[in-house]
Short mmCIF file of C-alpha atoms and ligand atoms in Angstrom, two decimals:
data_model
loop_
_atom_site.label_atom_id
_atom_site.label_comp_id
_atom_site.label_asym_id
_atom_site.label_seq_id
_atom_site.Cartn_x
_atom_site.Cartn_y
_atom_site.Cartn_z
CA MET A 6 -35.20 90.76 -14.70
CA HIS A 7 -34.42 90.71 -10.99
CA THR A 8 -32.74 93.72 -9.46
CA GLU A 9 -29.63 91.65 -8.68
CA GLN A 10 -29.38 90.67 -12.34
CA LEU A 11 -29.77 94.28 -13.41
CA VAL A 12 -26.91 95.26 -11.10
CA SER A 13 -24.60 92.55 -12.47
CA THR A 14 -25.48 93.33 -16.11
CA PHE A 15 -24.68 97.00 -15.49
CA VAL A 16 -21.43 96.39 -13.65
CA GLU A 17 -20.16 93.77 -16.12
CA TYR A 18 -20.99 95.99 -19.11
CA PHE A 19 -18.78 98.73 -17.71
CA GLU A 20 -16.09 96.35 -16.48
CA GLU A 21 -15.81 95.14 -20.09
CA ARG A 22 -15.18 98.77 -20.99
CA GLY A 23 -12.27 99.20 -18.59
CA HIS A 24 -14.10 100.29 -15.41
CA GLN A 25 -13.06 99.08 -11.95
CA ARG A 26 -15.79 98.31 -9.46
CA ILE A 27 -15.53 100.28 -6.23
CA VAL A 28 -17.38 99.42 -3.05
CA GLY A 29 -20.31 101.70 -2.33
CA SER A 30 -20.00 103.90 0.76
CA THR A 31 -22.41 104.47 3.64
CA LEU A 32 -25.08 107.17 3.59
CA LEU A 33 -22.71 109.52 5.42
CA PRO A 34 -20.85 111.78 2.99
CA PRO A 35 -17.16 112.57 3.48
CA PRO A 36 -16.27 115.41 5.90
CA GLY A 37 -16.64 118.82 4.31
CA ASP A 38 -19.41 117.76 1.91
CA PRO A 39 -22.21 120.34 2.06
CA VAL A 40 -25.05 117.81 2.46
CA LEU A 41 -26.16 115.71 5.46
CA PHE A 42 -26.54 112.46 3.54
CA THR A 43 -25.15 110.98 0.35
CA THR A 44 -27.74 111.98 -2.23
CA SER A 45 -25.86 110.74 -5.25
CA GLY A 46 -23.13 108.26 -6.14
CA MET A 47 -20.64 111.07 -6.71
CA HIS A 48 -20.41 112.23 -3.07
CA PRO A 49 -17.77 109.76 -1.92
CA LEU A 50 -15.81 110.57 -5.09
CA THR A 51 -15.70 114.35 -4.73
CA PRO A 52 -11.92 114.55 -4.06
CA TYR A 53 -11.25 112.48 -7.20
CA LEU A 54 -13.59 114.55 -9.35
CA GLU A 55 -11.60 117.52 -8.13
CA GLY A 56 -8.34 116.04 -9.37
CA ARG A 57 -6.86 113.68 -6.76
CA PRO A 58 -5.79 110.44 -8.54
CA HIS A 59 -8.04 107.50 -7.61
CA PRO A 60 -6.13 104.33 -6.58
CA LEU A 61 -8.26 102.24 -8.96
CA GLY A 62 -7.77 104.46 -11.99
CA LYS A 63 -9.85 106.76 -14.16
CA ARG A 64 -12.84 104.56 -14.95
CA LEU A 65 -15.04 103.48 -12.07
CA VAL A 66 -18.38 101.77 -11.59
CA ASN A 67 -20.41 101.08 -8.43
CA VAL A 68 -23.72 100.77 -6.63
CA GLN A 69 -24.28 103.48 -4.05
CA ARG A 70 -27.09 103.84 -1.55
CA CYS A 71 -28.50 107.36 -1.43
CA LEU A 72 -31.00 109.27 0.67
CA ARG A 73 -33.02 112.24 -0.54
CA THR A 74 -35.32 114.25 1.68
CA THR A 75 -36.08 116.81 -1.03
CA ASP A 76 -38.57 114.32 -2.43
CA LEU A 77 -40.25 113.46 0.92
CA ASP A 78 -43.61 114.84 -0.14
CA GLU A 79 -43.52 112.78 -3.33
CA ILE A 80 -43.14 109.48 -1.52
CA GLY A 81 -46.04 107.28 -2.52
CA ASP A 82 -45.94 108.14 -6.21
CA ALA A 83 -44.63 105.64 -8.76
CA THR A 84 -41.00 106.72 -8.88
CA HIS A 85 -39.68 108.20 -5.60
CA LEU A 86 -38.08 106.50 -2.61
CA THR A 87 -36.32 108.16 0.33
CA VAL A 88 -33.49 105.61 0.34
CA PHE A 89 -32.68 104.24 -3.07
CA GLU A 90 -29.71 102.87 -4.92
CA MET A 91 -27.85 104.44 -7.76
CA LEU A 92 -25.79 102.57 -10.29
CA GLY A 93 -22.95 104.90 -11.16
CA THR A 94 -20.08 105.25 -13.60
CA TRP A 95 -17.26 107.77 -13.63
CA SER A 96 -14.74 109.00 -16.08
CA LEU A 97 -12.19 110.87 -13.97
CA GLY A 98 -10.63 113.08 -16.60
CA ASP A 99 -10.73 110.19 -19.10
CA TYR A 100 -13.41 109.75 -21.84
CA GLY A 101 -15.98 112.47 -22.57
CA GLY A 102 -19.75 112.85 -22.44
CA PRO A 103 -20.65 111.52 -25.92
CA LEU A 104 -18.95 108.16 -25.32
CA SER A 105 -20.64 107.88 -21.92
CA LEU A 106 -24.04 108.54 -23.51
CA ASP A 107 -23.32 106.11 -26.33
CA TRP A 108 -22.45 103.35 -23.84
CA GLY A 109 -25.57 104.20 -21.88
CA TYR A 110 -27.64 103.89 -25.03
CA GLY A 111 -25.93 100.58 -25.89
CA LEU A 112 -26.56 99.10 -22.45
CA LEU A 113 -30.21 100.11 -22.38
CA THR A 114 -31.03 98.93 -25.89
CA GLU A 115 -28.73 95.95 -26.52
CA GLY A 116 -27.72 94.96 -22.99
CA LEU A 117 -31.18 95.26 -21.44
CA GLY A 118 -33.30 94.94 -24.56
CA ILE A 119 -35.25 98.17 -24.19
CA ASP A 120 -37.07 99.24 -27.35
CA ARG A 121 -35.18 102.29 -28.64
CA GLY A 122 -38.50 103.89 -29.56
CA LEU A 123 -39.29 104.22 -25.84
CA LEU A 124 -36.32 106.50 -25.12
CA HIS A 125 -36.16 110.27 -24.93
CA ALA A 126 -33.17 112.42 -23.97
CA THR A 127 -32.81 115.91 -22.59
CA VAL A 128 -29.77 118.11 -23.13
CA TYR A 129 -28.50 121.37 -21.67
CA ALA A 130 -29.70 124.30 -23.78
CA GLY A 131 -27.04 126.80 -22.62
CA ASP A 132 -27.25 130.17 -20.88
CA SER A 133 -25.03 133.15 -20.18
CA GLN A 134 -22.69 131.13 -17.90
CA CYS A 135 -22.27 127.98 -19.95
CA GLU A 136 -22.73 127.20 -23.64
CA GLN A 137 -25.16 124.66 -25.10
CA ASP A 138 -24.03 121.01 -24.88
CA VAL A 139 -23.79 120.52 -28.63
CA ALA A 140 -21.76 117.28 -28.39
CA SER A 141 -24.53 115.48 -26.44
CA LEU A 142 -27.19 116.87 -28.74
CA GLU A 143 -25.35 115.54 -31.81
CA LEU A 144 -24.84 112.12 -30.23
CA TRP A 145 -28.57 111.72 -29.62
CA GLN A 146 -29.43 113.03 -33.06
CA ASP A 147 -27.04 110.47 -34.59
CA ARG A 148 -28.72 107.67 -32.65
CA GLY A 149 -32.19 108.87 -33.65
CA VAL A 150 -33.29 109.52 -30.05
CA PRO A 151 -35.61 112.54 -29.64
CA VAL A 152 -34.13 115.37 -27.58
CA GLU A 153 -35.63 118.15 -25.50
CA LEU A 154 -33.45 121.12 -24.57
CA THR A 155 -33.78 122.68 -21.11
CA VAL A 156 -31.67 124.91 -18.87
CA GLU A 157 -32.36 124.31 -15.13
CA ASP A 158 -33.41 120.66 -15.51
CA ASN A 159 -30.16 119.86 -17.30
CA TRP A 160 -27.74 121.33 -14.79
CA TRP A 161 -26.52 119.20 -11.93
CA SER A 162 -24.83 120.51 -8.81
CA ASN A 163 -23.90 119.13 -5.44
CA GLY A 164 -25.49 121.85 -3.32
CA ALA A 165 -24.87 125.57 -3.63
CA VAL A 166 -21.11 125.18 -4.05
CA GLY A 167 -18.87 122.42 -5.37
CA PRO A 168 -18.55 120.29 -8.52
CA CYS A 169 -21.28 120.77 -11.12
CA GLY A 170 -21.97 120.82 -14.83
CA PRO A 171 -24.46 120.39 -17.64
CA ASP A 172 -26.13 117.01 -17.90
CA SER A 173 -28.01 114.85 -20.34
CA GLU A 174 -30.83 112.74 -18.91
CA ILE A 175 -32.28 109.59 -20.40
CA PHE A 176 -36.02 108.98 -19.99
CA LEU A 177 -38.01 105.84 -20.53
CA TRP A 178 -41.66 105.86 -21.56
CA SER A 179 -43.87 104.26 -18.91
CA GLY A 180 -47.26 104.91 -20.49
CA ASP A 181 -49.54 102.28 -22.01
CA GLY A 182 -49.87 103.70 -25.51
CA PRO A 183 -47.11 104.86 -27.83
CA PRO A 184 -44.79 107.59 -26.48
CA ARG A 185 -46.06 111.13 -26.72
CA SER A 186 -44.92 114.62 -25.97
CA THR A 187 -41.63 115.32 -24.12
CA PRO A 188 -40.22 114.70 -20.62
CA THR A 189 -41.05 118.17 -19.29
CA GLN A 190 -44.61 117.95 -20.63
CA ASP A 191 -45.64 114.40 -19.73
CA ASP A 192 -44.59 112.66 -16.51
CA ARG A 193 -45.04 109.23 -18.04
CA TRP A 194 -41.51 109.89 -19.26
CA VAL A 195 -39.53 108.58 -16.29
CA GLU A 196 -35.97 109.78 -15.80
CA VAL A 197 -33.72 106.76 -15.37
CA TRP A 198 -30.17 107.83 -16.07
CA ASN A 199 -28.35 111.10 -15.69
CA HIS A 200 -24.98 111.77 -17.34
CA VAL A 201 -23.29 114.85 -15.88
CA MET A 202 -20.45 116.53 -17.74
CA MET A 203 -18.83 117.50 -14.48
CA LYS A 204 -16.28 120.06 -15.46
CA TYR A 205 -16.94 123.07 -13.21
CA ARG A 206 -16.83 124.04 -9.57
CA ARG A 207 -19.25 126.65 -8.27
CA LEU A 208 -17.65 129.06 -5.80
CA ASP A 209 -19.24 130.90 -2.86
CA ASP A 210 -19.81 134.00 -4.97
CA GLY A 211 -21.83 131.95 -7.50
CA SER A 212 -19.20 132.03 -10.23
CA LEU A 213 -18.07 128.93 -12.12
CA VAL A 214 -14.44 127.89 -12.49
CA PRO A 215 -13.20 124.88 -14.49
CA LEU A 216 -12.25 121.77 -12.49
CA PRO A 217 -8.66 120.59 -13.04
CA GLN A 218 -10.05 117.76 -15.21
CA ARG A 219 -13.17 117.10 -17.29
CA ASN A 220 -15.17 114.28 -15.70
CA VAL A 221 -18.33 112.40 -16.50
CA ASP A 222 -20.48 111.33 -13.56
CA THR A 223 -23.50 109.16 -14.27
CA GLY A 224 -26.24 107.86 -12.02
CA LEU A 225 -29.00 105.39 -12.86
CA GLY A 226 -31.92 104.90 -10.46
CA LEU A 227 -31.87 101.18 -9.74
CA GLU A 228 -35.40 100.68 -8.39
CA ARG A 229 -36.89 102.88 -11.10
CA LEU A 230 -35.32 100.98 -13.95
CA ALA A 231 -35.98 97.63 -12.25
CA SER A 232 -39.68 98.41 -11.87
CA LEU A 233 -39.97 99.48 -15.51
CA LEU A 234 -38.15 96.36 -16.71
CA GLN A 235 -40.35 94.20 -14.50
CA GLY A 236 -43.53 95.80 -15.88
CA ALA A 237 -44.34 96.94 -12.33
CA SER A 238 -46.55 100.00 -11.97
CA SER A 239 -44.37 101.63 -9.30
CA VAL A 240 -41.06 101.24 -7.49
CA PHE A 241 -43.07 99.74 -4.61
CA ASP A 242 -44.03 96.88 -6.91
CA CYS A 243 -40.54 95.81 -7.92
CA ASP A 244 -38.98 92.67 -6.45
CA LEU A 245 -37.16 94.56 -3.67
CA PHE A 246 -40.45 95.39 -1.98
CA GLU A 247 -41.93 91.92 -2.27
CA PRO A 248 -41.34 91.03 1.43
CA TRP A 249 -42.83 94.36 2.54
CA ARG A 250 -45.92 93.86 0.37
CA ARG A 251 -46.33 90.35 1.76
CA LEU A 252 -45.70 91.01 5.45
CA VAL A 253 -47.02 94.50 6.18
CA PRO A 254 -50.68 94.40 5.01
CA PRO A 255 -51.67 91.53 7.35
CA LEU A 256 -50.32 93.59 10.28
CA TRP A 257 -51.62 97.04 9.60
CA ARG A 258 -54.72 97.96 7.61
CA LEU A 259 -53.55 100.78 5.33
CA ASP A 260 -54.69 102.22 2.01
CA GLU A 261 -52.17 102.08 -0.83
CA PRO A 262 -50.64 105.60 -0.39
CA SER A 263 -50.24 105.03 3.38
CA LEU A 264 -48.78 101.57 2.85
CA ARG A 265 -46.20 102.98 0.45
CA LEU A 266 -45.23 105.77 2.84
CA VAL A 267 -44.94 103.45 5.84
CA CYS A 268 -42.83 100.91 3.92
CA ASP A 269 -40.59 103.60 2.44
CA HIS A 270 -40.00 105.42 5.72
CA LEU A 271 -39.45 102.34 7.87
CA ARG A 272 -37.13 100.75 5.34
CA SER A 273 -35.20 104.04 5.08
CA ALA A 274 -35.06 104.37 8.87
CA VAL A 275 -33.55 100.87 9.13
CA VAL A 276 -30.83 101.76 6.59
CA VAL A 277 -30.04 105.06 8.32
CA LEU A 278 -29.84 103.27 11.68
CA GLY A 279 -27.69 100.60 10.05
CA ASP A 280 -25.24 103.33 9.06
CA GLY A 281 -24.92 104.37 12.69
CA VAL A 282 -27.25 107.39 12.97
CA ARG A 283 -29.45 107.73 16.06
CA PRO A 284 -32.60 109.86 16.49
CA ALA A 285 -31.88 113.45 17.54
CA ASN A 286 -33.30 116.94 17.27
CA THR A 287 -30.74 118.18 14.78
CA GLY A 288 -28.90 117.10 11.66
CA ARG A 289 -28.99 113.51 10.46
CA GLY A 290 -30.64 112.31 13.65
CA TYR A 291 -33.51 114.69 13.00
CA VAL A 292 -34.03 113.29 9.51
CA LEU A 293 -34.21 109.81 11.05
CA ARG A 294 -36.60 111.03 13.75
CA ARG A 295 -38.87 112.59 11.11
CA LEU A 296 -38.94 109.38 9.07
CA VAL A 297 -39.97 107.27 12.06
CA ARG A 298 -42.49 109.82 13.32
CA ARG A 299 -44.07 110.34 9.91
CA ALA A 300 -44.55 106.59 9.59
CA LEU A 301 -46.06 106.42 13.09
CA THR A 302 -48.36 109.37 12.39
CA VAL A 303 -49.77 107.55 9.37
CA LEU A 304 -50.13 104.28 11.33
CA TRP A 305 -51.84 105.96 14.29
CA ARG A 306 -54.21 107.86 12.03
CA GLU A 307 -55.53 104.45 11.06
CA ASP A 308 -55.36 102.86 14.51
CA PRO A 309 -53.63 104.35 17.58
CA SER A 310 -52.84 100.89 18.91
CA TYR A 311 -50.52 100.03 15.99
CA SER A 312 -46.94 99.61 17.13
CA LEU A 313 -43.52 99.07 15.61
CA ASP A 314 -43.21 96.21 18.05
CA ASP A 315 -45.09 94.26 15.37
CA LEU A 316 -42.62 95.12 12.60
CA PRO A 317 -41.39 91.70 11.46
CA GLY A 318 -37.75 91.01 12.26
CA ASP A 319 -37.50 89.51 8.76
CA LEU A 320 -38.04 92.91 7.19
CA VAL A 321 -35.31 94.49 9.29
CA GLN A 322 -32.95 91.62 8.48
CA HIS A 323 -33.85 91.66 4.77
CA THR A 324 -33.08 95.39 4.60
CA LEU A 325 -29.81 95.14 6.54
CA ASP A 326 -28.73 92.21 4.36
CA HIS A 327 -29.63 93.96 1.15
CA PHE A 328 -27.54 97.01 2.12
CA ARG A 329 -24.78 94.77 3.54
CA GLN A 330 -25.00 96.38 6.98
CA ASP A 331 -23.42 94.43 9.76
CA VAL A 332 -25.78 95.46 12.56
CA ARG A 333 -27.92 93.37 14.89
CA PRO A 334 -31.63 93.58 13.95
CA ALA A 335 -32.47 93.55 17.66
CA ASP A 336 -30.50 96.80 18.13
CA VAL A 337 -32.39 98.45 15.27
CA ARG A 338 -35.73 97.37 16.72
CA HIS A 339 -34.69 98.63 20.14
CA VAL A 340 -34.03 102.15 18.82
CA LEU A 341 -37.25 102.16 16.79
CA LEU A 342 -39.31 101.16 19.83
CA ASP A 343 -37.60 103.67 22.04
CA GLU A 344 -38.39 106.39 19.50
CA GLU A 345 -42.00 105.20 19.35
CA ARG A 346 -42.32 105.48 23.14
CA ARG A 347 -40.92 109.00 23.15
CA PHE A 348 -43.22 110.05 20.35
CA ARG A 349 -46.28 108.56 22.03
CA ARG A 350 -45.48 110.47 25.24
CA LEU A 351 -44.95 113.67 23.30
CA MET A 352 -48.24 113.24 21.46
CA GLU A 353 -50.08 112.74 24.76
CA ARG A 354 -48.49 115.79 26.30
CA GLY A 355 -49.21 117.77 23.13
CA ARG A 356 -52.88 116.82 23.18
CA GLN A 357 -53.23 117.94 26.79
CA VAL A 358 -51.50 121.25 26.21
CA LEU A 359 -53.37 122.01 23.00
CA ALA A 360 -56.68 121.34 24.74
CA ARG A 361 -56.12 124.46 26.84
CA PRO A 362 -58.52 127.30 25.90
CA ARG A 363 -55.59 129.54 24.95
CA PHE A 364 -54.68 127.26 22.02
CA ARG A 365 -58.13 126.46 20.65
CA ASP A 366 -58.17 129.26 18.03
CA ARG A 367 -55.65 130.17 15.41
CA LEU A 368 -52.11 129.89 16.75
CA THR A 369 -49.80 132.87 16.50
CA GLU A 370 -46.07 132.69 15.87
CA GLU A 371 -45.63 133.46 19.57
CA ASP A 372 -47.79 130.42 20.45
CA PHE A 373 -45.66 128.17 18.23
CA HIS A 374 -42.48 129.43 19.90
CA TYR A 375 -43.93 128.96 23.36
CA LEU A 376 -45.17 125.43 22.58
CA HIS A 377 -41.78 124.53 21.19
CA ASP A 378 -39.59 126.13 23.84
CA THR A 379 -41.67 125.26 26.91
CA HIS A 380 -43.30 121.98 25.94
CA GLY A 381 -40.94 120.62 23.28
CA LEU A 382 -43.70 120.48 20.64
CA PRO A 383 -42.40 121.02 17.09
CA ARG A 384 -44.59 122.89 14.62
CA GLU A 385 -45.11 119.81 12.46
CA LEU A 386 -46.44 117.86 15.42
CA ILE A 387 -48.75 120.68 16.51
CA THR A 388 -50.20 120.81 13.01
CA THR A 389 -50.72 117.05 13.00
CA LEU A 390 -52.41 117.08 16.41
CA ARG A 391 -54.74 119.90 15.42
CA GLN A 392 -55.69 118.08 12.22
CA GLY A 393 -56.40 114.90 14.15
N1 LIG B 414 -24.78 113.12 -9.84
C1 LIG B 414 -25.80 112.85 -10.81
C2 LIG B 414 -27.15 112.64 -10.20
O1 LIG B 414 -27.25 112.46 -9.01
C3 LIG B 414 -25.42 111.65 -11.64
O2 LIG B 414 -25.00 110.63 -10.80
O3 LIG B 414 -28.12 112.63 -10.89
#
């Protein structure tokens, strides 16, 4: 099943159950949101989860692009991407968690034909602040799906403060043999869909207060589910990455982990640029800068002559088209090349400075401050140069 088909199956299934499709937002969350980038489909909906009536009603469905830097060190494994898409559904003070889970179960098993024996669920076990989610537990028990109870892994929050609540996650078995063990014990259980019973707000002092309405917020990782349905061994092997797999290896000789990182970071950088962010030393621009520079560091480790000048325009266009970003590919390439030039100059300067006798041995905190303040060399770059 192609990703596009998965999206339409999902959206139609929920439209048939009274949901209105809303257009996904950019990666930039609404003002006042505590995070730099949209990390989940719920960000653009925060005011509505907090009680403001949504113009399209109480049942919504969409596809939302998201960016997560918390997983940056996991990029290259089978399931993580920096920019990914989330299929989402919302009940804004309408139906409750059990119905949401039951629909989720119906879509996965009947709509998408997944063998019910390959599913596992997790449910919130309860603690001193919030009781166990018995309704979700009973739903899964009724459907004959095995359940694991956890506390931290089954609590979802949007940063330190804001809307939050217990969740129930649905895992799909990705191993070769029959399913074994439980999601927390065996990572061949891949989390695909999270259903959050979003009924609290966490305040600055850490306490929980009820939201004006009880919501359900769900998010399904599109590339993850697509790769599992396509029998692909990682998200980098699903149909969305086909042009990258075809066009990048003839350009740059990279081993598989490096290829995955370079494709992930460059594709993410294009999307971030497409949403109007420019490289900078702080905030969103710094995240973009890090993505481009990490990709270049990996490329130059293999061959210092590699350049983003060779990045095929088709890949930029394919990415902008996929994310429906109305930006000229030439502008994106221009920023990427400019950033490459700056980084190359900085690396050269860094090498010269670090060659000084004073910096040959272990660097002190004072050295790091001096190198940063006087020569503009960030700690990460210094570490990379000294490793090289
Ligand atoms: N907000 C939840 C998550 O990101 C469900 O969408 O997992």
